[in-house]
């Protein structure tokens, strides 16, 4: 008798990952993942690979922070470690301008809530010690907003997303760092969307003491691998004196497997958890690719292609409200206004993986993570134009082609 509980082998189609993330994993990363041999987490080459990853990560982040390594998992895993420094009752100012900083806010309220606050509403606790500054969707967190909130509340911690992927907005990192220094606040930054896309060095922002990113966006390493994190000495001092209620996401304990013991680099990591040789090999390759392209060159490439995509969708009558370079967030032209979700679903049904915004208002998000060629961008533009036509909208094909060509030629001429 056939066993009805066994399903046919899972087949997942190839899509164009033209969303906010995950990005398109490089072939070299997949090859490294699938050709690595089976070796345990204390094998000398696995440990060496982790130490090399740690050193490459310091380069990618632009830091001398000794506590720089990867947290197994996704962006939220790294963020959970970063926020693990926050203790019940700690005063925190959270800047929220979209979906992801909103979830960061929830994460922080879960850490800062007292036992009584937690018991009252454990899935969405109100923590009296957390002040949330809400900035409307589509707007950036500015230096003025940050300075005002920190001067008024004088918290222990403040947190912000560098690039808020939900609304496609870049927040003022420089203003955040300066205000954190000015009011002696420990700054924490969600750099999930910006690392590997934007050219910045975290050591240029001394007001920020904790940083967390993800594997699958700018680092192009989806096979669930490692979320890059980096912590200053002051962050580590704080964690050692007030604690972190986690073993697995403990910033000091997890660092040990990456060869950071007692605040020093050591030759060999010590056991924290069973790391995967496949994941280490993939992550190592992704970091090699990032560094060999160079952050400056990669950031310039994003600017170049985002500009072209932006001009093309504007020629379709769309209004772009974002300023990130890995992603555009747009409203459809007047005749299709309100049908953003329908259009996104239509595209996704054809494995053209664009996204809606996840919080109101509903807008369309089109990303170019690791799709940095004129061919890829042209294909995205053509497929998007076709989707608009499928919904009964008009696209002036000549105008769109001209916008694309002008943008690319202008950029070439400027070189
Ligand atoms: C994508 C994203 C996250 C969540 O990352 P996961 O890899 O899905 O865990 C958090 N913050 C920001 C700003 C993001 O863009």
XYZ file of N, CA, C and O in Angstrom, residues 123-204:
328
model
N 2.986 38.614 23.159
C 3.331 38.627 21.732
C 3.567 40.039 21.206
O 4.109 40.213 20.110
N 3.139 41.005 21.969
C 3.338 42.390 21.534
C 3.397 43.278 22.763
O 2.542 44.125 22.983
N 4.432 43.049 23.593
C 4.436 43.741 24.884
C 4.617 45.247 24.749
O 5.325 45.709 23.865
N 3.962 45.936 25.624
C 4.223 47.373 25.775
C 5.311 47.445 26.826
O 5.158 46.877 27.899
N 6.387 48.136 26.517
C 7.441 48.291 27.518
C 7.539 49.775 27.817
O 7.822 50.565 26.922
N 7.281 50.116 29.057
C 7.252 51.543 29.427
C 8.611 52.198 29.183
O 8.687 53.400 28.957
N 9.682 51.400 29.198
C 11.008 52.003 29.045
C 11.409 52.211 27.587
O 12.472 52.740 27.309
N 10.558 51.775 26.658
C 10.888 51.950 25.228
C 10.040 53.078 24.636
O 8.816 53.053 24.723
N 10.715 54.058 24.072
C 10.023 55.160 23.399
C 10.137 54.910 21.900
O 11.244 54.741 21.384
N 8.989 54.839 21.201
C 9.028 54.610 19.762
C 8.735 55.911 19.037
O 7.703 56.538 19.284
N 9.661 56.305 18.182
C 9.451 57.507 17.365
C 9.029 57.020 15.988
O 9.833 56.426 15.255
N 7.753 57.236 15.648
C 7.256 56.780 14.352
C 7.428 57.860 13.301
O 6.983 58.978 13.477
N 8.083 57.485 12.218
C 8.272 58.395 11.083
C 7.412 57.817 9.957
O 7.462 56.609 9.707
N 6.592 58.646 9.298
C 5.655 58.098 8.304
C 6.337 57.300 7.190
O 7.448 57.630 6.776
N 5.640 56.263 6.738
C 6.068 55.444 5.600
C 6.469 56.359 4.441
O 5.763 57.311 4.141
N 7.586 56.050 3.812
C 8.007 56.860 2.658
C 8.912 58.010 3.030
O 9.434 58.696 2.167
N 9.111 58.225 4.347
C 10.029 59.288 4.762
C 11.229 58.690 5.485
O 11.175 57.585 5.998
N 12.306 59.476 5.519
C 13.528 59.009 6.175
C 13.585 59.509 7.615
O 12.984 60.531 7.944
N 14.343 58.803 8.435
C 14.637 59.282 9.782
C 15.788 60.283 9.629
O 16.859 59.929 9.125
N 15.549 61.530 10.024
C 16.534 62.588 9.808
C 17.294 62.915 11.089
O 16.859 62.580 12.200
N 18.385 63.627 10.896
C 19.235 64.048 12.004
C 18.427 64.843 13.032
O 18.584 64.672 14.234
N 17.535 65.709 12.504
C 16.715 66.550 13.377
C 15.815 65.721 14.295
O 15.736 65.961 15.502
N 15.164 64.713 13.692
C 14.271 63.836 14.462
C 15.072 63.101 15.534
O 14.651 62.977 16.686
N 16.247 62.611 15.134
C 17.075 61.819 16.054
C 17.565 62.692 17.201
O 17.446 62.332 18.383
N 18.101 63.850 16.869
C 18.665 64.726 17.889
C 17.597 65.114 18.913
O 17.833 65.067 20.129
N 16.425 65.450 18.410
C 15.339 65.881 19.301
C 14.955 64.748 20.264
O 14.855 64.961 21.476
N 14.798 63.558 19.724
C 14.354 62.434 20.564
C 15.417 62.062 21.595
O 15.106 61.795 22.766
N 16.680 62.040 21.184
C 17.722 61.624 22.134
C 17.957 62.690 23.199
O 18.216 62.367 24.364
N 17.852 63.964 22.815
C 18.059 65.017 23.824
C 16.909 64.991 24.826
O 17.103 65.223 26.011
N 15.728 64.673 24.362
C 14.573 64.666 25.253
C 14.576 63.441 26.180
O 14.306 63.545 27.371
N 14.895 62.273 25.635
C 14.715 61.043 26.421
C 15.991 60.509 27.067
O 15.916 59.696 27.974
N 17.160 60.932 26.575
C 18.444 60.465 27.132
C 18.431 58.967 27.474
O 18.635 58.575 28.636
N 18.205 58.107 26.484
C 18.113 56.667 26.780
C 19.490 56.032 26.957
O 20.516 56.674 26.720
N 19.478 54.771 27.348
C 20.724 53.993 27.373
C 21.067 53.571 25.941
O 22.216 53.611 25.533
N 20.035 53.111 25.209
C 20.213 52.617 23.843
C 19.332 53.399 22.864
O 18.267 53.882 23.251
N 19.747 53.435 21.588
C 18.862 53.922 20.528
C 19.070 52.999 19.343
O 20.182 52.495 19.130
N 18.012 52.728 18.581
C 18.158 51.829 17.436
C 17.401 52.352 16.230
O 16.347 52.983 16.346
N 17.982 52.059 15.068
C 17.427 52.538 13.804
C 17.831 51.563 12.701
O 18.864 50.910 12.791
N 17.009 51.477 11.657
C 17.454 50.759 10.458
C 18.275 51.742 9.631
O 17.914 52.910 9.527
N 19.387 51.275 9.078
C 20.164 52.135 8.188
C 19.343 52.337 6.909
O 18.976 53.450 6.572
N 19.025 51.239 6.226
C 18.147 51.291 5.056
C 16.866 50.541 5.417
O 16.906 49.338 5.664
N 15.748 51.255 5.459
C 14.453 50.637 5.779
C 13.881 50.044 4.488
O 13.360 50.747 3.623
N 14.007 48.730 4.376
C 13.617 48.025 3.157
C 12.111 48.040 2.905
O 11.663 47.875 1.770
N 11.336 48.219 3.978
C 9.877 48.226 3.829
C 9.400 49.388 2.972
O 8.489 49.243 2.159
N 10.015 50.548 3.155
C 9.589 51.724 2.396
C 10.686 52.190 1.437
O 10.507 53.179 0.720
N 11.834 51.505 1.449
C 12.913 51.849 0.521
C 13.629 53.139 0.866
O 14.173 53.812 -0.008
N 13.658 53.484 2.161
C 14.247 54.765 2.550
C 15.573 54.610 3.285
O 15.730 53.737 4.146
N 16.500 55.518 2.963
C 17.793 55.576 3.648
C 17.661 56.534 4.831
O 17.188 57.660 4.666
N 18.053 56.068 6.005
C 18.009 56.919 7.196
C 19.382 57.524 7.463
O 20.395 57.027 6.964
N 19.388 58.590 8.258
C 20.626 59.366 8.434
C 21.573 58.720 9.454
O 21.486 58.981 10.651
N 22.464 57.903 8.936
C 23.413 57.179 9.787
C 24.383 58.136 10.475
O 24.669 57.987 11.667
N 24.878 59.102 9.715
C 25.817 60.079 10.279
C 25.140 60.859 11.420
O 25.693 60.990 12.505
N 23.920 61.325 11.156
C 23.171 62.072 12.170
C 22.903 61.210 13.403
O 22.970 61.689 14.546
N 22.646 59.925 13.171
C 22.378 58.993 14.273
C 23.632 58.831 15.132
O 23.586 58.940 16.363
N 24.765 58.610 14.470
C 26.011 58.394 15.199
C 26.400 59.642 15.992
O 26.768 59.554 17.174
N 26.281 60.798 15.355
C 26.653 62.048 16.023
C 25.775 62.276 17.256
O 26.273 62.598 18.340
N 24.467 62.068 17.101
C 23.558 62.295 18.238
C 23.824 61.276 19.349
O 23.771 61.618 20.537
N 24.124 60.041 18.988
C 24.413 59.029 20.019
C 25.648 59.431 20.822
O 25.676 59.302 22.050
N 26.662 59.958 20.125
C 27.861 60.401 20.843
C 27.540 61.590 21.741
O 27.967 61.645 22.892
N 26.793 62.544 21.163
C 26.479 63.785 21.877
C 25.730 63.505 23.186
O 25.999 64.139 24.203
N 24.792 62.559 23.171
C 23.985 62.309 24.371
C 24.419 61.045 25.111
O 23.710 60.548 25.988
N 25.593 60.526 24.720
C 26.148 59.342 25.371
C 25.170 58.161 25.384
O 24.860 57.580 26.427
N 24.702 57.831 24.191
C 23.745 56.742 24.006
C 24.455 55.631 23.221
O 25.287 55.917 22.355
N 24.122 54.380 23.525
C 24.686 53.264 22.754
C 23.809 53.044 21.518
O 22.678 52.568 21.623
N 24.344 53.394 20.359
C 23.586 53.255 19.116
C 23.636 51.830 18.583
O 24.675 51.170 18.637
N 22.501 51.356 18.082
C 22.400 50.024 17.464
C 21.803 50.211 16.074
O 20.804 50.912 15.916
N 22.415 49.588 15.065
C 21.934 49.797 13.695
C 21.623 48.471 13.006
O 22.443 47.549 12.986
N 20.419 48.422 12.431
C 20.010 47.314 11.560
C 20.536 47.666 10.166
O 19.992 48.529 9.482
N 21.629 47.012 9.789
C 22.243 47.274 8.478
C 21.977 46.089 7.549
O 22.794 45.753 6.690
N 20.835 45.447 7.732
C 20.525 44.240 6.961
C 20.505 44.538 5.462
O 21.005 43.762 4.659
N 19.938 45.670 5.081
C 19.795 45.950 3.649
C 20.973 46.694 3.040
O 21.102 46.738 1.827
N 21.797 47.324 3.862
C 22.829 48.197 3.289
C 24.189 47.524 3.137
O 24.962 47.889 2.245
N 24.496 46.523 3.989
C 25.828 45.917 3.915
C 26.017 45.208 2.572
O 25.187 44.392 2.166
N 27.111 45.535 1.904
C 27.395 44.905 0.606
C 26.744 45.636 -0.560
O 26.951 45.275 -1.711
N 25.928 46.661 -0.266
C 25.277 47.437 -1.333
C 25.788 48.872 -1.298
O 26.083 49.476 -2.325
N 25.909 49.404 -0.075
C 26.344 50.787 0.107
C 27.815 50.764 0.528
O 28.271 49.851 1.195
N 28.537 51.802 0.130
C 29.951 51.860 0.470
C 30.138 52.678 1.747
O 30.213 53.893 1.702
N 30.149 52.000 2.887
C 30.371 52.710 4.155
C 31.263 51.862 5.047
O 31.374 50.652 4.862
N 31.933 52.548 5.995
C 32.806 51.868 6.948
C 32.268 52.125 8.342
O 32.118 53.288 8.733
N 31.974 51.095 9.070
C 31.312 51.330 10.359
C 32.217 52.050 11.358
O 31.713 52.725 12.242
N 33.524 51.950 11.203
C 34.393 52.674 12.134
C 34.296 54.191 11.948
O 34.791 54.949 12.791
N 33.638 54.644 10.869
C 33.395 56.083 10.704
C 32.205 56.555 11.536
O 31.867 57.739 11.505
